[in-house]
């Protein structure tokens, strides 16, 4: 036997690391639920409304204008310029184009970051519960995940920085934080961001800040971002996406912001991942960024109403415990007597015809919870809540 082949299943000799990769628990429940058209699907994190017409028109125009070819690895210059202006205005500090790389949505950015940072045996310290895909990227690269759970009660979620720092050891390469957070709606405070930045500067660690929900926040205009406190040369990578704020989940478009010296590395890796993000999506993305603010504001108003309904109705059901989510479009709630969220979510789905994501999908701290995505119409939410009430209101 040669190399590591001894670890491989001889009937399907693929990398051990990939063979043992967990299936997504969110997909698992969705696949089961999609077979039944009567089920209300609230398992995925996406808005129910299609991409707005002004973005669709820009894409139509781009196709008619012949934008059907490969694009540069880092994205088309006009989109990068547009993102530079957008980020600079949003965060009130200059973000130069040489820090920006367009990716095929956040997911592709995450994989590239894992490919860039992780040698076998390295670890990432991650604040959980969290949407699990970046953790899986690290595992694909033969890295280890060290999870530091937020603590939650009905007044909100909290991060214990001492626990976070204590989880880092000499194999740690980065701290991964997703704020605003999927699934909890937790928003990291500026003071904690500064403390993490100081710690990472001192230890030479990367910060990977997943900020795909930065615009979807209810009591502030914008979530605090590491962009606002980091210097350009800091080892800080911020992940962004068109998926959530501009209702473009299917377009697969996002971007990462990092130190200028990282950009050529991403350029190289993008060649070997996807060559370039879709040309037509990028042209639509320019319009989304330039003309999208009113759309975002109207969506946030819509989600705020949905959040309030969910908090009032679901939150007052006798077996349910949840804080008011501060951002993103999820409620993460515990249920009295639930011990296995995966089993519970499946049983609940078949009994009530409402599909929710099991908390176990989101890592440490999520086991006793369920996640509902409330980026849906009032009618859909109301019938989902009607169906859930008999189980949660005993
Ligand atoms: C926290 C978080 N990061 C990243 C993503 C991925 O977004 P994209 O559609 O841009 O790949 C999601 C999607 O649900 C998410 O919740």
XYZ file of C-alpha atoms and ligand atoms in Angstrom:
410
model
C 0.000 0.000 0.000
C 1.216 3.466 -0.849
C 0.848 6.662 1.197
C -2.344 7.035 3.182
C -4.331 4.531 1.117
C -4.480 2.244 4.160
C -7.073 4.592 5.624
C -9.269 4.286 2.573
C -12.257 2.079 2.015
C -10.998 -0.274 -0.744
C -14.448 -0.391 -2.334
C -14.471 3.393 -2.728
C -10.917 4.600 -2.223
C -11.510 8.276 -1.629
C -9.758 10.535 0.915
C -10.470 9.371 4.435
C -11.251 12.925 5.444
C -13.900 13.268 2.773
C -15.333 9.814 3.367
C -16.012 10.595 7.007
C -17.427 14.076 6.347
C -20.836 14.553 7.944
C -23.823 15.097 5.690
C -25.504 18.428 6.254
C -28.299 17.841 8.776
C -30.191 20.755 7.254
C -30.082 19.136 3.817
C -31.021 15.790 5.358
C -34.287 17.120 6.734
C -34.940 19.143 3.578
C -34.470 16.116 1.331
C -36.913 14.145 3.403
C -39.393 17.010 3.585
C -39.288 17.924 -0.092
C -41.005 14.646 -0.911
C -44.183 15.948 0.697
C -45.636 19.066 -0.993
C -47.870 19.771 2.022
C -44.873 20.539 4.227
C -44.094 24.226 4.826
C -40.338 24.430 4.237
C -38.648 26.678 6.791
C -35.395 24.718 6.930
C -33.138 26.719 4.587
C -31.907 30.237 5.172
C -33.281 32.136 2.255
C -35.918 34.757 1.550
C -39.116 33.521 -0.107
C -39.227 36.428 -2.560
C -37.386 36.183 -5.872
C -34.522 38.497 -6.777
C -36.002 41.969 -7.480
C -36.686 42.995 -11.064
C -34.062 45.725 -11.299
C -31.359 43.092 -10.751
C -32.964 40.608 -13.155
C -33.115 43.347 -15.829
C -29.416 44.085 -15.351
C -28.656 40.393 -15.855
C -30.830 40.266 -19.004
C -29.022 43.291 -20.356
C -25.613 41.797 -19.525
C -26.484 38.648 -21.467
C -27.668 40.697 -24.450
C -24.442 42.721 -24.246
C -22.450 39.520 -24.640
C -21.175 39.028 -21.080
C -21.100 35.284 -21.492
C -17.340 34.665 -21.199
C -14.853 33.793 -18.448
C -14.104 36.700 -16.157
C -10.848 37.588 -14.331
C -10.092 35.354 -11.329
C -10.674 38.187 -8.868
C -13.865 39.359 -10.527
C -14.594 41.962 -13.141
C -12.874 45.298 -12.415
C -16.133 47.271 -12.467
C -17.649 45.103 -9.751
C -14.514 45.332 -7.609
C -14.521 49.135 -8.014
C -18.206 49.222 -7.114
C -17.574 47.084 -4.038
C -14.683 49.310 -3.014
C -16.918 52.407 -3.144
C -19.749 50.563 -1.397
C -17.584 49.248 1.456
C -15.780 52.590 1.867
C -19.065 54.491 2.144
C -20.776 51.918 4.331
C -17.938 51.648 6.835
C -16.655 55.206 6.498
C -13.102 54.162 5.819
C -11.264 53.606 2.583
C -11.330 49.988 1.392
C -9.124 49.745 -1.678
C -9.766 47.459 -4.604
C -6.543 45.566 -3.920
C -8.192 44.114 -0.797
C -11.257 42.766 -2.606
C -11.848 39.435 -4.331
C -15.175 38.424 -5.848
C -16.145 34.822 -5.130
C -18.858 32.415 -6.178
C -20.874 33.340 -3.096
C -19.657 33.141 0.479
C -19.385 29.372 0.275
C -16.638 29.453 -2.354
C -14.896 32.208 -0.376
C -14.940 29.939 2.677
C -13.467 26.992 0.827
C -10.699 29.161 -0.594
C -9.937 30.538 2.867
C -9.698 27.010 4.268
C -7.430 25.987 1.371
C -5.291 29.035 2.077
C -4.897 28.697 5.832
C -5.116 25.055 6.859
C -2.327 22.511 6.875
C -3.227 19.032 8.145
C -3.430 19.139 11.949
C -4.035 22.889 12.191
C -7.151 24.023 13.945
C -9.723 26.786 13.748
C -11.515 28.041 16.822
C -15.140 28.721 15.953
C -17.887 30.481 17.870
C -20.936 28.229 17.719
C -23.815 27.561 17.152
C -23.094 28.519 13.571
C -24.070 27.611 10.032
C -21.706 24.662 9.713
C -20.267 24.878 6.222
C -17.030 26.672 7.021
C -16.321 24.048 9.692
C -16.707 21.352 7.061
C -14.336 23.218 4.700
C -11.689 23.117 7.419
C -12.267 19.393 7.906
C -12.003 18.767 4.163
C -8.558 20.361 4.404
C -7.695 17.928 7.263
C -7.980 20.620 9.901
C -9.612 20.375 13.297
C -12.468 22.444 14.688
C -12.562 23.693 18.259
C -16.004 24.966 19.118
C -16.731 27.612 21.725
C -20.475 27.825 22.346
C -22.351 31.040 23.023
C -24.518 30.820 26.085
C -28.144 31.615 25.537
C -31.230 32.328 27.568
C -34.440 34.230 26.918
C -32.659 37.566 27.268
C -30.088 36.851 24.554
C -26.826 35.178 23.578
C -23.413 35.877 25.066
C -19.837 35.056 24.132
C -17.354 34.309 26.901
C -14.066 35.722 25.597
C -11.965 33.907 28.210
C -13.307 30.598 26.913
C -12.675 31.693 23.333
C -9.063 32.616 24.002
C -8.455 29.527 26.137
C -9.549 27.330 23.205
C -6.624 28.578 21.078
C -3.384 26.601 21.144
C -0.229 26.511 19.061
C -1.981 24.688 16.217
C -4.679 27.358 15.969
C -4.571 29.354 12.742
C -7.730 31.422 13.010
C -10.783 32.368 14.990
C -14.005 32.099 12.991
C -16.880 34.326 14.013
C -20.210 34.753 12.280
C -21.984 37.909 13.406
C -24.841 38.659 12.838
C -25.149 35.002 13.568
C -27.004 32.236 11.831
C -28.807 30.592 13.680
C -29.069 32.665 16.885
C -29.349 36.257 15.619
C -26.544 37.208 18.054
C -24.614 40.365 17.145
C -21.074 40.729 18.402
C -20.409 43.991 20.229
C -17.666 46.348 19.149
C -15.884 45.956 22.503
C -15.599 42.199 22.036
C -14.442 42.648 18.445
C -11.631 44.889 19.672
C -10.605 42.353 22.302
C -10.513 39.564 19.703
C -8.505 41.740 17.330
C -5.973 42.552 20.079
C -5.686 38.881 21.007
C -5.227 37.752 17.395
C -2.675 40.483 16.692
C -0.730 39.367 19.721
C -0.813 35.673 18.774
C -0.468 36.091 15.015
C -3.853 34.495 14.345
C -6.255 35.194 11.510
C -9.766 36.426 12.161
C -12.319 35.083 9.736
C -15.392 37.220 10.105
C -18.478 35.967 8.310
C -20.613 39.057 7.848
C -23.134 37.885 5.271
C -26.014 39.215 7.428
C -24.412 42.605 8.181
C -27.308 44.548 6.615
C -30.095 42.456 8.117
C -30.273 43.929 11.572
C -33.244 45.408 13.429
C -32.222 47.877 16.096
C -29.088 49.327 14.465
C -28.538 50.418 10.882
C -25.521 48.176 10.398
C -23.853 45.433 12.407
C -20.416 46.263 13.845
C -17.807 44.974 11.416
C -14.167 43.988 11.821
C -13.649 46.145 8.722
C -14.183 49.233 10.874
C -11.461 48.437 13.396
C -8.841 46.435 11.472
C -5.951 48.028 9.618
C -5.544 46.925 5.991
C -2.516 44.759 6.854
C -4.181 42.976 9.784
C -4.782 39.248 9.409
C -8.513 39.800 9.066
C -10.707 38.320 6.349
C -14.306 39.450 6.058
C -16.718 37.278 4.101
C -19.708 38.839 2.336
C -22.429 37.644 0.035
C -25.129 38.874 -2.319
C -27.327 35.964 -1.257
C -29.152 37.361 1.742
C -29.339 41.167 1.477
C -30.156 41.230 -2.229
C -32.202 37.976 -2.318
C -29.713 36.371 -4.713
C -29.085 32.949 -3.161
C -29.157 31.117 -6.486
C -26.796 33.484 -8.288
C -23.782 32.349 -6.268
C -22.043 35.667 -5.826
C -20.092 37.086 -2.902
C -16.799 38.709 -2.012
C -14.031 38.628 0.560
C -12.031 41.523 1.956
C -8.562 40.842 3.325
C -5.086 42.314 3.525
C -3.707 43.303 0.092
C -1.031 40.579 0.226
C -3.723 37.912 0.438
C -5.501 38.987 -2.747
C -3.050 37.370 -5.240
C -3.337 34.131 -3.252
C -7.110 34.152 -3.644
C -6.661 35.017 -7.298
C -4.521 31.933 -7.800
C -6.855 29.639 -5.892
C -9.941 30.955 -7.605
C -8.413 29.802 -10.898
C -8.348 26.248 -9.553
C -11.739 26.388 -7.850
C -14.154 28.029 -10.257
C -11.859 30.060 -12.604
C -14.137 33.039 -12.048
C -17.537 33.772 -10.606
C -20.303 33.860 -13.224
C -19.954 36.867 -15.563
C -23.673 37.506 -15.785
C -24.108 37.329 -12.006
C -21.287 39.829 -11.555
C -22.912 42.308 -13.917
C -26.176 41.930 -12.036
C -24.192 42.390 -8.813
C -22.984 45.838 -9.906
C -26.591 46.986 -10.223
C -27.564 45.281 -6.974
C -24.904 47.214 -5.083
C -25.519 50.559 -6.775
C -29.322 50.552 -6.683
C -30.151 48.086 -3.927
C -30.399 50.154 -0.751
C -34.160 50.748 -0.928
C -34.727 47.074 -1.583
C -32.653 46.124 1.450
C -34.509 48.626 3.635
C -37.892 47.252 2.546
C -36.783 43.673 3.151
C -35.477 44.507 6.613
C -38.870 46.091 7.433
C -40.582 42.947 6.218
C -38.301 40.670 8.246
C -38.701 42.853 11.328
C -42.482 42.349 11.223
C -41.971 38.614 10.748
C -39.470 38.533 13.595
C -41.939 40.265 15.901
C -44.728 37.849 14.995
C -42.455 34.853 15.557
C -41.197 36.215 18.824
C -44.694 37.026 20.094
C -46.472 33.887 18.926
C -43.804 31.190 18.974
C -41.981 32.721 21.938
C -45.149 32.657 24.037
C -45.894 28.973 23.403
C -45.539 27.195 26.718
C -42.790 24.734 25.769
C -40.709 27.217 23.772
C -37.884 29.433 25.039
C -36.246 32.029 22.842
C -34.761 35.496 22.979
C -35.833 38.200 20.532
C -33.416 37.783 17.578
C -31.442 40.991 17.014
C -30.468 40.301 13.403
C -30.478 37.851 10.449
C -33.786 36.066 9.763
C -33.855 33.112 12.106
C -35.309 32.249 15.469
C -33.351 29.681 17.427
C -35.438 28.261 20.219
C -35.289 25.481 22.756
C -38.184 23.163 23.439
C -38.962 21.637 26.821
C -38.329 17.918 26.838
C -36.472 17.815 23.494
C -33.234 15.817 23.812
C -32.387 14.922 20.207
C -33.094 17.824 17.855
C -32.516 15.786 14.690
C -35.026 13.123 15.654
C -37.411 15.740 17.057
C -37.302 17.914 13.908
C -38.128 14.930 11.710
C -40.988 13.764 13.889
C -42.299 17.324 14.135
C -42.139 17.690 10.365
C -44.195 14.561 9.764
C -46.716 15.391 12.489
C -47.215 19.104 11.822
C -46.041 19.475 8.198
C -43.609 22.232 9.146
C -39.957 21.689 8.265
C -37.428 23.241 10.651
C -33.670 22.837 10.914
C -32.405 20.807 13.905
C -30.121 22.736 16.260
C -27.593 19.893 16.225
C -26.705 20.973 12.678
C -25.044 24.102 14.077
C -22.440 22.558 16.367
C -21.812 22.877 20.096
C -24.514 24.704 21.990
C -27.179 23.971 19.389
C -28.275 20.462 20.378
C -31.364 21.478 22.327
C -32.648 23.947 19.779
C -34.584 24.218 16.536
C -34.155 26.914 13.905
C -36.977 28.532 11.996
C -36.248 30.807 9.028
C -38.812 33.613 9.110
C -37.911 35.366 5.823
C -41.345 34.335 4.576
C -44.757 35.877 3.928
C -47.055 36.615 6.909
C -49.535 34.022 5.555
C -46.941 31.237 5.426
C -45.653 32.082 8.886
C -49.129 32.256 10.307
C -50.088 28.810 9.014
C -46.758 27.362 10.181
C -47.387 28.769 13.660
C -50.970 27.427 13.655
C -49.602 23.994 12.852
C -46.861 24.152 15.488
C -49.079 25.449 18.299
C -50.675 22.109 19.296
C -47.220 20.555 19.816
C -45.541 23.510 21.506
C -48.463 24.775 23.526
C -49.415 21.734 25.551
C -23.471 32.506 8.160
C -23.510 32.159 6.720
N -22.406 32.316 5.988
C -22.394 32.011 4.690
C -23.510 31.516 4.065
C -23.418 31.131 2.625
O -23.904 32.102 1.779
P -23.720 31.993 0.213
O -25.084 31.769 -0.348
O -23.171 33.320 -0.161
O -22.790 30.884 -0.093
C -24.682 31.327 4.782
C -25.871 30.743 4.151
O -26.827 30.378 4.767
C -24.676 31.675 6.145
O -25.773 31.529 6.880
